[in-house]
Amino acid sequence: MDEIIRAVTEDGFAKITVITGRDIVERARQIHDLSPVATAALGRTLMAASILGDMLKEDDATVTVRLNGGGPIGSVISVSDSKGNVRGYVQNPHVDLPLKANGKLDVGSAVGTGGQFTVSRDLGLKEPYIGSTELVSGEIAEDFAKYYVESEQVGAACGLGVLVDTDRSVACAGGFLVQLLPGAPDTLIALIESNISSMGQVTDILSSGGDIVNAVLNGLNPTVLKRTKVEYRCYCSRERVVRAIDSIGHEALEDILKSGENTEVVCHFCNTKYHFPPSEIEEILAKHLP
């Protein structure tokens, strides 16, 4: 099962959050019938959202990561709860692009760079906290790191990866966010930079059974503080859909009822279909009458 791992260096000047998310991304691929490049784009975004969600302190809080760089994939959206359980979708799941010269999936071209990396934290207050930065590459890891550094004013580095097999299934997926705490010495920073530069791709480590925590923090005697199981989890229900229908207002409900047809509502995150006959729409409409 997938998990999030938190660890800290022996001197306390750097901490890391690592996620292994093969099952999460494979579940997303199956739900949305994703092309390989869409699997990689959504998978990386799911990993980023899960890492941010795990950092939330409020139990009922959520965090939403949204990208739209003007590329053919359209919007990429992922939502995580405070435990790191995550869900998401892409606007155009069947986008297919040629591989890059190095044989890798061209996520950057699919996403594009003409937009923003936006993070919305819903902490249960009147308005969510929203921050955004311009996309750097559309490859998502660089964009995530830039957002985090600018929004949190903390030195950080990020790696995200999804390896899609020849049968289009997900072979492995995961990522990390390493954060430098105030006062981190230059020698520690240089060592972490060297480790990240020499360790290869995240998917190379995962596919070989390696340990991302020790790869990034090699030589710094990291201690694992916490391990948390995470999964692809959607919170939709018929009751929530009824509340959503109820919120569209009296006139819209009347228009639906006049059609005389069954109403179908499909969840963006899990593709569950909810059907409402005219009689149920009439019951919802009755609540709006004086």
Tab-separated table of C-alpha atoms in Angstrom:
chain	number	residue	atom	x	y	z
A	1	MET	CA	0.000	0.000	0.000
A	2	ASP	CA	1.101	3.579	-0.639
A	3	GLU	CA	2.507	5.677	2.168
A	4	ILE	CA	3.925	9.043	3.166
A	5	ILE	CA	7.159	9.062	5.132
A	6	ARG	CA	8.435	12.003	7.161
A	7	ALA	CA	12.059	12.175	8.237
A	8	VAL	CA	14.564	14.696	9.590
A	9	THR	CA	18.349	14.951	9.499
A	10	GLU	CA	20.358	14.291	12.646
A	11	ASP	CA	21.178	18.001	13.047
A	12	GLY	CA	17.543	19.024	12.489
A	13	PHE	CA	18.327	21.478	9.695
A	14	ALA	CA	16.502	19.598	6.946
A	15	LYS	CA	13.307	17.574	6.824
A	16	ILE	CA	11.819	15.508	4.049
A	17	THR	CA	8.416	14.192	3.080
A	18	VAL	CA	8.432	11.205	0.731
A	19	ILE	CA	5.445	9.567	-0.929
A	20	THR	CA	5.208	6.227	-2.681
A	21	GLY	CA	2.020	6.320	-4.729
A	22	ARG	CA	1.898	3.597	-7.355
A	23	ASP	CA	-1.572	2.371	-6.307
A	24	ILE	CA	-2.950	5.927	-6.146
A	25	VAL	CA	-1.869	6.758	-9.669
A	26	GLU	CA	-2.917	3.392	-11.092
A	27	ARG	CA	-6.366	3.870	-9.558
A	28	ALA	CA	-6.600	7.322	-11.165
A	29	ARG	CA	-5.523	5.848	-14.514
A	30	GLN	CA	-8.215	3.197	-14.369
A	31	ILE	CA	-10.985	5.574	-13.287
A	32	HIS	CA	-10.261	8.176	-15.952
A	33	ASP	CA	-8.899	5.912	-18.729
A	34	LEU	CA	-5.788	8.097	-18.920
A	35	SER	CA	-3.280	8.165	-21.747
A	36	PRO	CA	0.353	7.622	-20.656
A	37	VAL	CA	1.230	11.341	-20.658
A	38	ALA	CA	-2.008	12.183	-18.824
A	39	THR	CA	-1.202	9.449	-16.283
A	40	ALA	CA	2.188	11.055	-15.653
A	41	ALA	CA	0.789	14.593	-15.423
A	42	LEU	CA	-2.067	13.730	-13.076
A	43	GLY	CA	0.098	11.292	-11.120
A	44	ARG	CA	2.752	13.901	-10.365
A	45	THR	CA	0.071	16.396	-9.345
A	46	LEU	CA	-1.567	13.829	-7.076
A	47	MET	CA	1.779	13.246	-5.380
A	48	ALA	CA	2.311	16.988	-4.857
A	49	ALA	CA	-1.193	17.452	-3.444
A	50	SER	CA	-0.793	14.487	-1.110
A	51	ILE	CA	2.478	15.869	0.276
A	52	LEU	CA	0.835	19.258	0.915
A	53	GLY	CA	-2.261	17.638	2.408
A	54	ASP	CA	-0.193	15.647	4.872
A	55	MET	CA	1.222	18.949	6.175
A	56	LEU	CA	-2.213	20.336	7.099
A	57	LYS	CA	-2.799	20.617	10.842
A	58	GLU	CA	-6.606	20.863	10.822
A	59	ASP	CA	-8.369	17.484	10.594
A	60	ASP	CA	-11.134	18.669	8.250
A	61	ALA	CA	-8.893	20.820	6.040
A	62	THR	CA	-8.240	20.125	2.364
A	63	VAL	CA	-5.748	21.361	-0.184
A	64	THR	CA	-6.344	21.662	-3.924
A	65	VAL	CA	-3.559	21.845	-6.510
A	66	ARG	CA	-4.585	23.182	-9.902
A	67	LEU	CA	-2.511	23.626	-13.073
A	68	ASN	CA	-3.515	25.000	-16.433
A	69	GLY	CA	-0.585	25.959	-18.611
A	70	GLY	CA	-2.464	26.255	-21.886
A	71	GLY	CA	-1.308	22.839	-23.109
A	72	PRO	CA	-3.571	20.226	-24.751
A	73	ILE	CA	-4.233	18.402	-21.483
A	74	GLY	CA	-6.137	21.427	-20.129
A	75	SER	CA	-6.637	21.736	-16.390
A	76	VAL	CA	-5.034	19.248	-13.998
A	77	ILE	CA	-6.686	19.175	-10.571
A	78	SER	CA	-5.879	17.221	-7.419
A	79	VAL	CA	-7.428	17.460	-3.955
A	80	SER	CA	-5.989	16.002	-0.742
A	81	ASP	CA	-7.397	15.660	2.749
A	82	SER	CA	-5.282	16.281	5.841
A	83	LYS	CA	-4.144	12.644	5.920
A	84	GLY	CA	-2.698	12.750	2.407
A	85	ASN	CA	-5.535	10.780	0.798
A	86	VAL	CA	-6.004	12.263	-2.626
A	87	ARG	CA	-8.207	12.395	-5.703
A	88	GLY	CA	-8.031	14.231	-9.013
A	89	TYR	CA	-8.750	14.484	-12.728
A	90	VAL	CA	-7.534	16.078	-15.941
A	91	GLN	CA	-9.654	17.993	-18.415
A	92	ASN	CA	-8.520	15.997	-21.453
A	93	PRO	CA	-7.538	12.496	-20.266
A	94	HIS	CA	-6.826	11.020	-23.710
A	95	VAL	CA	-4.152	13.488	-24.848
A	96	ASP	CA	-1.319	11.683	-26.614
A	97	LEU	CA	2.005	13.301	-27.546
A	98	PRO	CA	5.249	11.990	-29.051
A	99	LEU	CA	7.950	11.019	-26.577
A	100	LYS	CA	10.781	13.453	-25.951
A	101	ALA	CA	14.193	12.839	-27.523
A	102	ASN	CA	15.324	11.027	-24.351
A	103	GLY	CA	12.376	8.625	-24.568
A	104	LYS	CA	10.481	10.211	-21.663
A	105	LEU	CA	6.845	11.280	-21.644
A	106	ASP	CA	6.491	14.930	-22.612
A	107	VAL	CA	4.517	16.160	-19.602
A	108	GLY	CA	5.804	19.725	-20.040
A	109	SER	CA	4.295	20.059	-23.511
A	110	ALA	CA	1.041	18.436	-22.401
A	111	VAL	CA	0.643	20.873	-19.500
A	112	GLY	CA	2.250	23.953	-21.064
A	113	THR	CA	3.842	26.935	-19.335
A	114	GLY	CA	1.344	29.693	-20.103
A	115	GLY	CA	-0.428	29.570	-16.783
A	116	GLN	CA	-0.073	29.109	-13.052
A	117	PHE	CA	0.526	26.550	-10.341
A	118	THR	CA	-2.243	27.328	-7.854
A	119	VAL	CA	-2.730	25.934	-4.363
A	120	SER	CA	-5.937	26.481	-2.400
A	121	ARG	CA	-6.048	25.529	1.278
A	122	ASP	CA	-9.518	25.197	2.772
A	123	LEU	CA	-9.039	25.377	6.532
A	124	GLY	CA	-12.727	25.640	7.387
A	125	LEU	CA	-12.700	29.446	7.444
A	126	LYS	CA	-14.953	31.737	5.411
A	127	GLU	CA	-12.511	31.892	2.523
A	128	PRO	CA	-9.745	29.479	1.476
A	129	TYR	CA	-6.129	30.599	1.384
A	130	ILE	CA	-5.067	30.741	-2.268
A	131	GLY	CA	-1.537	31.172	-3.575
A	132	SER	CA	-0.108	30.780	-7.044
A	133	THR	CA	3.078	31.106	-9.070
A	134	GLU	CA	3.717	31.083	-12.791
A	135	LEU	CA	4.539	27.698	-14.262
A	136	VAL	CA	8.233	27.147	-14.932
A	137	SER	CA	8.343	24.024	-17.097
A	138	GLY	CA	4.984	22.278	-16.863
A	139	GLU	CA	6.874	19.196	-15.668
A	140	ILE	CA	5.244	19.824	-12.252
A	141	ALA	CA	8.153	19.040	-9.880
A	142	GLU	CA	9.977	22.287	-10.716
A	143	ASP	CA	6.691	24.161	-10.588
A	144	PHE	CA	5.872	22.650	-7.187
A	145	ALA	CA	9.291	23.574	-5.797
A	146	LYS	CA	8.996	27.153	-7.072
A	147	TYR	CA	5.557	27.534	-5.530
A	148	TYR	CA	6.698	26.157	-2.192
A	149	VAL	CA	9.816	28.339	-1.977
A	150	GLU	CA	7.906	31.506	-2.889
A	151	SER	CA	4.822	30.835	-0.764
A	152	GLU	CA	6.525	29.449	2.328
A	153	GLN	CA	9.757	31.442	2.060
A	154	VAL	CA	11.642	28.224	2.816
A	155	GLY	CA	14.430	26.661	0.790
A	156	ALA	CA	13.138	23.471	-0.787
A	157	ALA	CA	13.724	20.932	-3.528
A	158	CYS	CA	11.234	18.520	-5.068
A	159	GLY	CA	11.257	15.397	-7.170
A	160	LEU	CA	8.169	13.706	-8.637
A	161	GLY	CA	7.944	10.735	-10.935
A	162	VAL	CA	5.528	8.320	-12.591
A	163	LEU	CA	6.755	5.342	-14.599
A	164	VAL	CA	4.203	4.028	-17.086
A	165	ASP	CA	4.716	0.443	-18.264
A	166	THR	CA	4.363	-0.806	-21.847
A	167	ASP	CA	0.803	-1.962	-21.129
A	168	ARG	CA	-0.032	1.592	-19.920
A	169	SER	CA	-0.325	0.500	-16.284
A	170	VAL	CA	1.664	2.343	-13.602
A	171	ALA	CA	4.887	0.565	-12.708
A	172	CYS	CA	5.798	2.969	-9.904
A	173	ALA	CA	5.091	6.507	-8.735
A	174	GLY	CA	6.269	8.767	-5.967
A	175	GLY	CA	8.060	11.896	-4.983
A	176	PHE	CA	9.673	13.975	-2.276
A	177	LEU	CA	9.831	17.473	-0.862
A	178	VAL	CA	12.921	18.356	1.159
A	179	GLN	CA	12.808	21.557	3.209
A	180	LEU	CA	15.711	23.509	4.659
A	181	LEU	CA	15.132	25.022	8.079
A	182	PRO	CA	16.494	28.429	9.165
A	183	GLY	CA	20.207	28.339	9.882
A	184	ALA	CA	20.952	25.358	7.642
A	185	PRO	CA	24.721	25.449	6.956
A	186	ASP	CA	26.043	25.764	3.422
A	187	THR	CA	27.771	22.385	3.739
A	188	LEU	CA	24.440	20.654	4.371
A	189	ILE	CA	22.795	22.452	1.465
A	190	ALA	CA	25.655	21.520	-0.845
A	191	LEU	CA	25.476	17.862	0.229
A	192	ILE	CA	21.723	17.623	-0.376
A	193	GLU	CA	22.106	19.280	-3.775
A	194	SER	CA	24.849	16.801	-4.632
A	195	ASN	CA	22.738	13.857	-3.464
A	196	ILE	CA	19.749	14.933	-5.565
A	197	SER	CA	21.955	15.541	-8.601
A	198	SER	CA	23.580	12.117	-8.402
A	199	MET	CA	20.685	9.911	-7.305
A	200	GLY	CA	18.918	9.811	-10.687
A	201	GLN	CA	15.185	9.877	-11.302
A	202	VAL	CA	12.670	9.201	-8.540
A	203	THR	CA	11.271	6.333	-10.607
A	204	ASP	CA	14.763	4.820	-10.987
A	205	ILE	CA	15.039	4.547	-7.206
A	206	LEU	CA	11.514	3.225	-6.736
A	207	SER	CA	11.725	0.647	-9.527
A	208	SER	CA	14.967	-0.719	-8.094
A	209	GLY	CA	13.538	-0.939	-4.570
A	210	GLY	CA	15.662	1.935	-3.293
A	211	ASP	CA	15.057	4.308	-0.395
A	212	ILE	CA	14.329	7.930	-1.367
A	213	VAL	CA	14.811	9.246	2.179
A	214	ASN	CA	18.373	7.958	2.378
A	215	ALA	CA	19.119	8.838	-1.242
A	216	VAL	CA	18.268	12.513	-0.701
A	217	LEU	CA	19.684	12.746	2.823
A	218	ASN	CA	22.667	10.462	2.320
A	219	GLY	CA	25.406	11.299	4.824
A	220	LEU	CA	23.044	13.204	7.131
A	221	ASN	CA	21.834	10.323	9.341
A	222	PRO	CA	18.101	10.845	8.795
A	223	THR	CA	15.554	9.582	11.308
A	224	VAL	CA	12.089	8.513	10.162
A	225	LEU	CA	9.490	10.295	12.292
A	226	LYS	CA	6.244	9.005	10.852
A	227	ARG	CA	4.744	6.687	8.255
A	228	THR	CA	1.166	7.193	7.078
A	229	LYS	CA	-0.817	4.972	4.718
A	230	VAL	CA	-2.473	6.925	1.902
A	231	GLU	CA	-4.840	6.058	-0.918
A	232	TYR	CA	-6.935	7.424	-3.780
A	233	ARG	CA	-10.091	8.411	-1.950
A	234	CYS	CA	-13.215	10.212	-3.167
A	235	TYR	CA	-15.734	11.576	-0.676
A	236	CYS	CA	-18.689	11.919	-3.025
A	237	SER	CA	-22.070	10.514	-1.943
A	238	ARG	CA	-25.679	10.782	-2.971
A	239	GLU	CA	-26.332	13.116	-0.039
A	240	ARG	CA	-23.573	15.490	-1.186
A	241	VAL	CA	-24.916	15.465	-4.731
A	242	VAL	CA	-28.410	16.288	-3.454
A	243	ARG	CA	-26.974	19.285	-1.598
A	244	ALA	CA	-25.172	20.375	-4.774
A	245	ILE	CA	-28.373	20.137	-6.830
A	246	ASP	CA	-30.253	22.021	-4.135
A	247	SER	CA	-27.702	24.840	-4.287
A	248	ILE	CA	-28.298	25.672	-7.970
A	249	GLY	CA	-31.434	27.621	-7.137
A	250	HIS	CA	-35.178	27.648	-7.722
A	251	GLU	CA	-35.199	28.665	-11.400
A	252	ALA	CA	-32.588	26.125	-12.473
A	253	LEU	CA	-34.456	23.364	-10.649
A	254	GLU	CA	-37.677	24.341	-12.392
A	255	ASP	CA	-35.936	24.141	-15.785
A	256	ILE	CA	-34.670	20.652	-14.972
A	257	LEU	CA	-38.141	19.555	-13.880
A	258	LYS	CA	-39.792	20.952	-17.031
A	259	SER	CA	-37.597	18.724	-19.187
A	260	GLY	CA	-39.339	15.692	-17.725
A	261	GLU	CA	-36.147	13.658	-18.025
A	262	ASN	CA	-33.995	11.868	-15.500
A	263	THR	CA	-31.068	13.952	-14.239
A	264	GLU	CA	-27.612	12.386	-14.212
A	265	VAL	CA	-24.749	13.821	-12.159
A	266	VAL	CA	-21.250	12.388	-12.626
A	267	CYS	CA	-18.475	12.851	-10.046
A	268	HIS	CA	-15.360	14.340	-11.666
A	269	PHE	CA	-13.071	12.458	-9.297
A	270	CYS	CA	-14.381	8.872	-9.373
A	271	ASN	CA	-16.838	8.852	-12.312
A	272	THR	CA	-19.660	7.567	-10.113
A	273	LYS	CA	-23.015	8.330	-11.745
A	274	TYR	CA	-25.979	9.503	-9.676
A	275	HIS	CA	-29.465	9.418	-11.233
A	276	PHE	CA	-32.432	11.490	-10.116
A	277	PRO	CA	-35.934	10.967	-11.563
A	278	PRO	CA	-38.232	14.007	-11.897
A	279	SER	CA	-39.992	13.020	-8.670
A	280	GLU	CA	-36.771	13.530	-6.671
A	281	ILE	CA	-36.057	16.848	-8.379
A	282	GLU	CA	-39.601	17.891	-7.448
A	283	GLU	CA	-38.915	17.024	-3.797
A	284	ILE	CA	-35.747	19.125	-3.831
A	285	LEU	CA	-37.626	21.988	-5.514
A	286	ALA	CA	-40.360	21.843	-2.886
A	287	LYS	CA	-37.825	22.918	-0.257
A	288	HIS	CA	-37.495	26.255	-2.062
A	289	LEU	CA	-41.225	26.997	-1.967
A	290	PRO	CA	-42.622	29.253	0.791
